């Protein structure tokens, strides 16, 4: 009997019933995750048949607690964060029924890793100015261009991609959203080495890559609207994640403060207290944001959360170096490698300081996010945009 067959059961009870029928110690982890998805216990807010039960989003926490207490395998969310936080909600909202059935299950189980092909060398902060072209060819599209700052491209099976399909209209109107097979001919992934010594990011070159029209999300020319779903969810995923009190970087510095009293000074004490209070305020704000998210799609408030996250992470990692002094300048290693996750907690203070510099760029630069907060949250007058009604092909390049 399917444990979800009783609609009056609480999600936590359904999880316990599922565990009684599926021993996590006896099953292959992948088989366990597939069965969990099919039982509707992957993300309970999704519709039935797509890994969910059509329940409020906040019910998911109780389900996760039950599985964690049982020592059940998870889907390694840090490795598949782009799929979970950005691709899945976009596919759910804009995909066809066939596309949802095809992509959501292996995405959630971690069998297929996803990446995001949005930014370009000439279209970072001005994302709508992108130049990657997709030209219609029979029942598909041929794509040529270059993308950059692509996390997990070296691991990804699929990518969410926006490309220009009509250069004769204003830049926001001529974009279409696709799902790209990263194993297709013409896809080349090159590592981008960072200040940390690693190549977590990549640049991706697309040369004559064919995409079937069945892998298009949304209507032709409406890719910017589809991309807004991705971007809003991305900023919540980065800046509005659930964390306990003293979670993340502030917990690392607080523990250091307690364990190394010889490093303390009054000035550092003041700085730590200020950042601790700000981190706690950000955590509580994130809780409120997730409650609002449970009632619908994320809005521009996620941009404020991501903006705050970037600033706090950079200031906290800087404080850690100040506390450690010369000791904090040591970096663990500069070996060129291509990591599969970003792990702040398991690295040195020097790594955290260097890697945090990217927080104000990835997921939308802090400058652009300030504009979004000013215009869409505070209702301030928008910037003057001289290119608003000009065809993309006529814009200076």
Coordinates of C-alpha atoms in Angstrom, one line a residue, residues 25-382:
X25 CA 19.9 0.4 5.4
X26 CA 18.8 -2.4 3.0
X27 CA 18.1 -0.5 -0.1
X28 CA 20.5 1.0 -2.6
X29 CA 20.5 4.8 -1.9
X30 CA 19.4 5.6 -5.4
X31 CA 16.5 3.2 -5.2
X32 CA 15.5 4.6 -1.9
X33 CA 15.4 8.1 -3.2
X34 CA 13.4 7.1 -6.3
X35 CA 10.9 5.4 -4.1
X36 CA 10.7 8.5 -1.8
X37 CA 10.1 10.7 -4.9
X38 CA 7.3 8.4 -6.1
X39 CA 5.7 8.5 -2.6
X40 CA 5.4 12.3 -2.8
X41 CA 7.9 12.9 0.0
X42 CA 10.6 14.6 -2.1
X43 CA 9.1 18.2 -2.0
X44 CA 5.7 17.9 -0.5
X45 CA 4.6 21.3 -2.0
X46 CA 4.9 19.9 -5.6
X47 CA 1.8 18.2 -7.2
X48 CA 1.1 14.5 -6.7
X49 CA 3.0 12.4 -9.3
X50 CA 5.9 14.9 -9.4
X51 CA 7.5 14.2 -6.1
X52 CA 4.9 16.0 -3.9
X53 CA 1.6 15.8 -2.2
X54 CA 0.2 19.3 -3.0
X55 CA 0.7 20.4 0.6
X56 CA 2.1 23.6 2.1
X57 CA 5.8 24.1 1.7
X58 CA 6.4 24.4 5.4
X59 CA 5.4 20.7 5.9
X60 CA 8.7 19.7 4.2
X61 CA 10.8 20.4 7.3
X62 CA 9.0 17.8 9.4
X63 CA 9.5 15.2 6.6
X64 CA 13.2 16.0 6.5
X65 CA 13.5 15.7 10.3
X66 CA 12.0 12.2 10.1
X67 CA 14.4 11.0 7.4
X68 CA 17.4 12.6 9.0
X69 CA 16.6 10.9 12.4
X70 CA 16.4 7.5 10.6
X71 CA 19.8 8.1 8.9
X72 CA 18.2 7.8 5.5
X73 CA 20.4 8.9 2.5
X74 CA 19.8 12.3 1.1
X75 CA 20.2 13.6 -2.5
X76 CA 23.4 15.6 -1.7
X77 CA 21.7 19.0 -2.1
X78 CA 24.9 20.9 -2.1
X79 CA 25.9 19.1 -5.3
X80 CA 22.6 19.5 -7.1
X81 CA 21.6 22.9 -5.7
X82 CA 21.2 24.5 -9.1
X83 CA 18.7 21.8 -10.1
X84 CA 16.8 22.0 -6.9
X85 CA 16.8 25.7 -6.4
X86 CA 16.5 27.0 -9.9
X87 CA 15.7 24.5 -12.6
X88 CA 13.0 22.6 -10.7
X89 CA 10.7 25.5 -9.9
X90 CA 11.1 26.9 -13.4
X91 CA 10.2 23.5 -15.0
X92 CA 7.3 23.1 -12.6
X93 CA 5.9 26.5 -13.5
X94 CA 6.6 26.8 -17.2
X95 CA 7.2 23.2 -18.4
X96 CA 4.7 20.9 -20.1
X97 CA 3.4 17.8 -18.3
X98 CA 5.8 15.7 -20.4
X99 CA 8.8 17.9 -19.5
X100 CA 8.0 17.7 -15.8
X101 CA 7.7 14.0 -15.9
X102 CA 10.9 13.7 -17.9
X103 CA 13.2 15.9 -15.8
X104 CA 12.0 16.4 -12.2
X105 CA 12.6 12.8 -10.9
X106 CA 16.2 12.3 -11.9
X107 CA 16.9 15.9 -11.0
X108 CA 15.7 15.4 -7.4
X109 CA 17.4 12.0 -6.9
X110 CA 20.7 13.5 -8.1
X111 CA 21.0 11.2 -11.0
X112 CA 21.2 14.2 -13.4
X113 CA 23.1 17.3 -12.4
X114 CA 22.0 20.7 -13.8
X115 CA 23.9 24.0 -14.5
X116 CA 22.8 27.5 -15.5
X117 CA 23.8 29.0 -18.9
X118 CA 22.8 32.7 -18.4
X119 CA 25.7 35.1 -18.0
X120 CA 28.0 35.9 -20.9
X121 CA 31.3 37.8 -21.2
X122 CA 29.4 40.8 -22.6
X123 CA 26.1 40.3 -20.7
X124 CA 26.7 39.8 -16.9
X125 CA 24.9 42.5 -15.0
X126 CA 23.0 43.4 -18.2
X127 CA 21.8 39.9 -18.7
X128 CA 19.1 40.9 -21.2
X129 CA 21.9 42.1 -23.5
X130 CA 23.0 38.5 -24.1
X131 CA 24.2 37.7 -27.6
X132 CA 24.1 33.9 -27.8
X133 CA 21.9 33.1 -30.8
X134 CA 19.3 30.4 -31.3
X135 CA 18.1 30.1 -34.9
X136 CA 15.1 27.9 -35.9
X137 CA 16.0 25.0 -38.1
X138 CA 13.1 22.6 -38.9
X139 CA 11.8 21.0 -35.7
X140 CA 14.6 22.4 -33.6
X141 CA 17.1 25.2 -33.0
X142 CA 20.8 25.7 -33.7
X143 CA 22.7 27.6 -30.9
X144 CA 26.0 29.5 -31.1
X145 CA 27.6 31.6 -28.4
X146 CA 29.5 31.6 -25.2
X147 CA 28.4 31.5 -21.5
X148 CA 30.6 32.2 -18.5
X149 CA 30.7 31.7 -14.6
X150 CA 28.9 28.4 -15.0
X151 CA 29.0 26.4 -11.7
X152 CA 28.9 22.6 -12.1
X153 CA 29.1 22.7 -15.9
X154 CA 31.9 20.1 -15.7
X155 CA 29.5 17.8 -13.9
X156 CA 26.2 18.7 -15.5
X157 CA 24.0 16.5 -17.7
X158 CA 21.5 19.3 -18.4
X159 CA 21.6 23.1 -18.5
X160 CA 18.9 25.8 -18.4
X161 CA 19.8 28.2 -21.2
X162 CA 18.5 31.6 -22.4
X163 CA 19.4 32.6 -26.0
X164 CA 18.4 35.4 -28.4
X165 CA 15.9 34.2 -31.0
X166 CA 14.9 37.6 -32.5
X167 CA 17.5 40.4 -32.7
X168 CA 15.1 42.8 -34.4
X169 CA 13.1 43.5 -31.2
X170 CA 14.1 45.2 -27.9
X171 CA 16.5 43.1 -25.9
X172 CA 14.0 41.8 -23.3
X173 CA 11.5 40.6 -26.0
X174 CA 13.8 38.6 -28.2
X175 CA 14.9 35.9 -25.7
X176 CA 13.8 32.3 -25.5
X177 CA 14.4 29.8 -22.7
X178 CA 15.7 26.2 -23.5
X179 CA 16.9 23.1 -21.7
X180 CA 20.2 22.0 -23.2
X181 CA 21.7 18.5 -23.2
X182 CA 25.3 19.2 -22.1
X183 CA 26.5 16.0 -23.9
X184 CA 25.3 17.3 -27.3
X185 CA 27.9 17.8 -30.0
X186 CA 29.3 21.3 -30.1
X187 CA 29.2 21.9 -26.3
X188 CA 32.7 22.6 -24.9
X189 CA 33.3 23.3 -21.2
X190 CA 36.5 25.0 -20.0
X191 CA 37.6 25.6 -16.4
X192 CA 37.9 29.1 -15.0
X193 CA 40.5 29.1 -12.2
X194 CA 39.6 31.4 -9.3
X195 CA 41.5 33.3 -6.6
X196 CA 41.2 30.2 -4.4
X197 CA 43.2 28.2 -6.8
X198 CA 40.2 26.0 -7.8
X199 CA 38.1 26.0 -10.9
X200 CA 34.6 25.8 -9.5
X201 CA 33.3 27.9 -12.4
X202 CA 33.5 27.3 -16.1
X203 CA 33.0 29.0 -19.4
X204 CA 30.9 27.1 -21.9
X205 CA 31.3 27.4 -25.7
X206 CA 28.3 26.5 -27.9
X207 CA 29.1 25.8 -31.6
X208 CA 26.3 24.7 -33.8
X209 CA 24.5 22.9 -30.9
X210 CA 21.1 21.5 -31.9
X211 CA 18.2 21.7 -29.4
X212 CA 14.9 20.1 -30.3
X213 CA 11.9 22.4 -29.9
X214 CA 10.5 20.0 -27.4
X215 CA 13.2 21.2 -25.0
X216 CA 12.0 24.8 -25.1
X217 CA 10.4 26.1 -21.9
X218 CA 7.7 28.7 -22.4
X219 CA 6.8 30.4 -25.7
X220 CA 9.2 31.7 -28.2
X221 CA 10.3 35.2 -27.3
X222 CA 9.1 34.9 -23.7
X223 CA 12.3 33.6 -22.3
X224 CA 12.9 36.7 -20.1
X225 CA 9.7 36.2 -18.2
X226 CA 10.6 32.5 -17.7
X227 CA 14.1 33.5 -16.6
X228 CA 12.6 35.7 -13.9
X229 CA 11.2 32.6 -12.2
X230 CA 14.7 31.1 -12.2
X231 CA 16.4 34.3 -11.0
X232 CA 13.9 35.0 -8.2
X233 CA 14.3 31.4 -6.9
X234 CA 18.1 31.6 -7.3
X235 CA 18.3 34.6 -5.0
X236 CA 16.1 32.9 -2.4
X237 CA 18.2 29.7 -2.6
X238 CA 21.4 31.7 -2.1
X239 CA 20.3 34.2 0.5
X240 CA 17.2 32.8 2.2
X241 CA 18.3 29.3 3.1
X242 CA 17.3 27.7 6.4
X243 CA 20.1 27.7 9.0
X244 CA 20.1 27.4 12.8
X245 CA 21.2 30.1 15.1
X246 CA 25.0 30.6 14.7
X247 CA 24.9 28.7 11.5
X248 CA 27.3 29.4 8.7
X249 CA 30.2 31.8 8.9
X250 CA 29.2 33.6 12.1
X251 CA 29.2 30.2 13.9
X252 CA 32.7 29.5 12.8
X253 CA 34.0 32.9 14.1
X254 CA 32.0 32.6 17.3
X255 CA 33.5 29.1 18.0
X256 CA 37.0 30.5 17.3
X257 CA 36.3 33.4 19.8
X258 CA 35.4 30.9 22.5
X259 CA 38.3 28.5 21.8
X260 CA 41.1 31.1 21.5
X261 CA 40.7 33.7 24.2
X262 CA 44.3 34.9 23.6
X263 CA 43.2 36.4 20.3
X264 CA 40.5 38.6 21.8
X265 CA 40.6 42.4 21.8
X266 CA 37.9 44.9 22.7
X267 CA 37.6 46.2 19.1
X268 CA 37.2 42.6 17.8
X269 CA 34.6 41.9 20.5
X270 CA 32.6 44.9 19.3
X271 CA 32.9 43.8 15.7
X272 CA 31.8 40.2 16.5
X273 CA 28.8 41.3 18.5
X274 CA 27.7 43.6 15.7
X275 CA 28.0 40.9 13.0
X276 CA 26.4 38.3 15.3
X277 CA 23.3 40.5 15.7
X278 CA 23.2 41.2 11.9
X279 CA 23.5 37.5 11.1
X280 CA 20.7 36.6 13.5
X281 CA 18.5 39.4 12.1
X282 CA 19.2 38.0 8.6
X283 CA 18.3 34.4 9.8
X284 CA 15.0 35.6 11.2
X285 CA 14.3 37.6 8.0
X286 CA 15.0 34.5 6.0
X287 CA 12.5 32.5 8.0
X288 CA 9.8 35.1 7.3
X289 CA 10.8 35.1 3.6
X290 CA 10.4 31.3 3.4
X291 CA 6.9 31.6 5.1
X292 CA 5.9 34.1 2.4
X293 CA 7.4 31.8 -0.2
X294 CA 5.1 29.0 1.0
X295 CA 2.1 31.1 -0.1
X296 CA 3.3 31.6 -3.7
X297 CA 6.2 32.4 -6.0
X298 CA 9.2 34.3 -4.7
X299 CA 9.2 38.0 -5.3
X300 CA 11.9 40.8 -5.3
X301 CA 12.3 40.4 -1.5
X302 CA 14.7 37.5 -2.3
X303 CA 17.0 40.0 -3.9
X304 CA 17.3 41.8 -0.6
X305 CA 18.1 38.5 1.2
X306 CA 20.8 37.7 -1.3
X307 CA 22.2 41.2 -1.1
X308 CA 22.5 40.9 2.7
X309 CA 23.9 37.4 2.5
X310 CA 26.8 38.6 0.3
X311 CA 27.7 41.6 2.5
X312 CA 27.6 39.6 5.7
X313 CA 29.6 36.7 4.4
X314 CA 32.3 39.0 3.2
X315 CA 32.4 41.0 6.5
X316 CA 32.4 37.8 8.6
X317 CA 35.2 36.1 6.7
X318 CA 37.1 39.4 7.0
X319 CA 36.6 39.4 10.7
X320 CA 37.8 35.8 11.0
X321 CA 41.1 36.9 9.4
X322 CA 41.3 39.9 11.7
X323 CA 40.9 37.6 14.7
X324 CA 43.5 35.1 13.5
X325 CA 46.1 37.7 12.4
X326 CA 49.1 36.2 10.5
X327 CA 47.8 32.7 11.1
X328 CA 44.8 33.5 9.0
X329 CA 46.8 34.4 5.9
X330 CA 47.8 30.7 5.4
X331 CA 45.9 29.1 2.5
X332 CA 45.4 25.3 2.6
X333 CA 46.6 24.7 -1.0
X334 CA 46.6 26.1 -4.5
X335 CA 46.2 22.9 -6.4
X336 CA 44.1 23.2 -9.5
X337 CA 41.0 21.1 -9.0
X338 CA 37.4 21.2 -10.1
X339 CA 35.2 20.7 -7.0
X340 CA 31.7 19.3 -7.0
X341 CA 30.4 21.4 -4.1
X342 CA 31.2 24.8 -2.4
X343 CA 32.2 23.9 1.2
X344 CA 32.9 27.0 3.4
X345 CA 32.8 25.1 6.7
X346 CA 35.4 22.5 5.8
X347 CA 38.1 24.9 4.6
X348 CA 40.6 27.4 6.0
X349 CA 39.9 31.0 6.9
X350 CA 42.0 32.1 3.9
X351 CA 39.8 30.1 1.6
X352 CA 36.6 31.5 3.1
X353 CA 37.9 35.1 2.7
X354 CA 38.8 34.6 -0.9
X355 CA 35.7 32.7 -1.9
X356 CA 33.3 35.1 -0.2
X357 CA 34.4 37.8 -2.7
X358 CA 32.4 36.0 -5.3
X359 CA 29.2 36.2 -3.2
X360 CA 28.5 39.8 -4.4
X361 CA 28.8 38.7 -8.1
X362 CA 27.2 35.3 -8.4
X363 CA 23.4 35.1 -8.4
X364 CA 23.1 38.8 -9.5
X365 CA 25.6 41.5 -8.7
X366 CA 25.0 43.6 -5.6
X367 CA 24.7 46.7 -7.7
X368 CA 21.9 45.2 -9.8
X369 CA 20.1 43.8 -6.7
X370 CA 20.2 47.3 -5.1
X371 CA 18.3 48.5 -8.2
X372 CA 15.7 45.7 -7.9
X373 CA 15.2 46.5 -4.2
X374 CA 14.9 50.2 -4.8
X375 CA 12.5 49.9 -7.7
X376 CA 10.4 46.8 -6.9
X377 CA 10.4 46.8 -3.1
X378 CA 10.7 50.4 -2.0
X379 CA 8.9 51.8 -5.1
X380 CA 11.6 54.4 -5.9
X381 CA 11.7 55.9 -9.5
X382 CA 13.5 53.5 -11.9

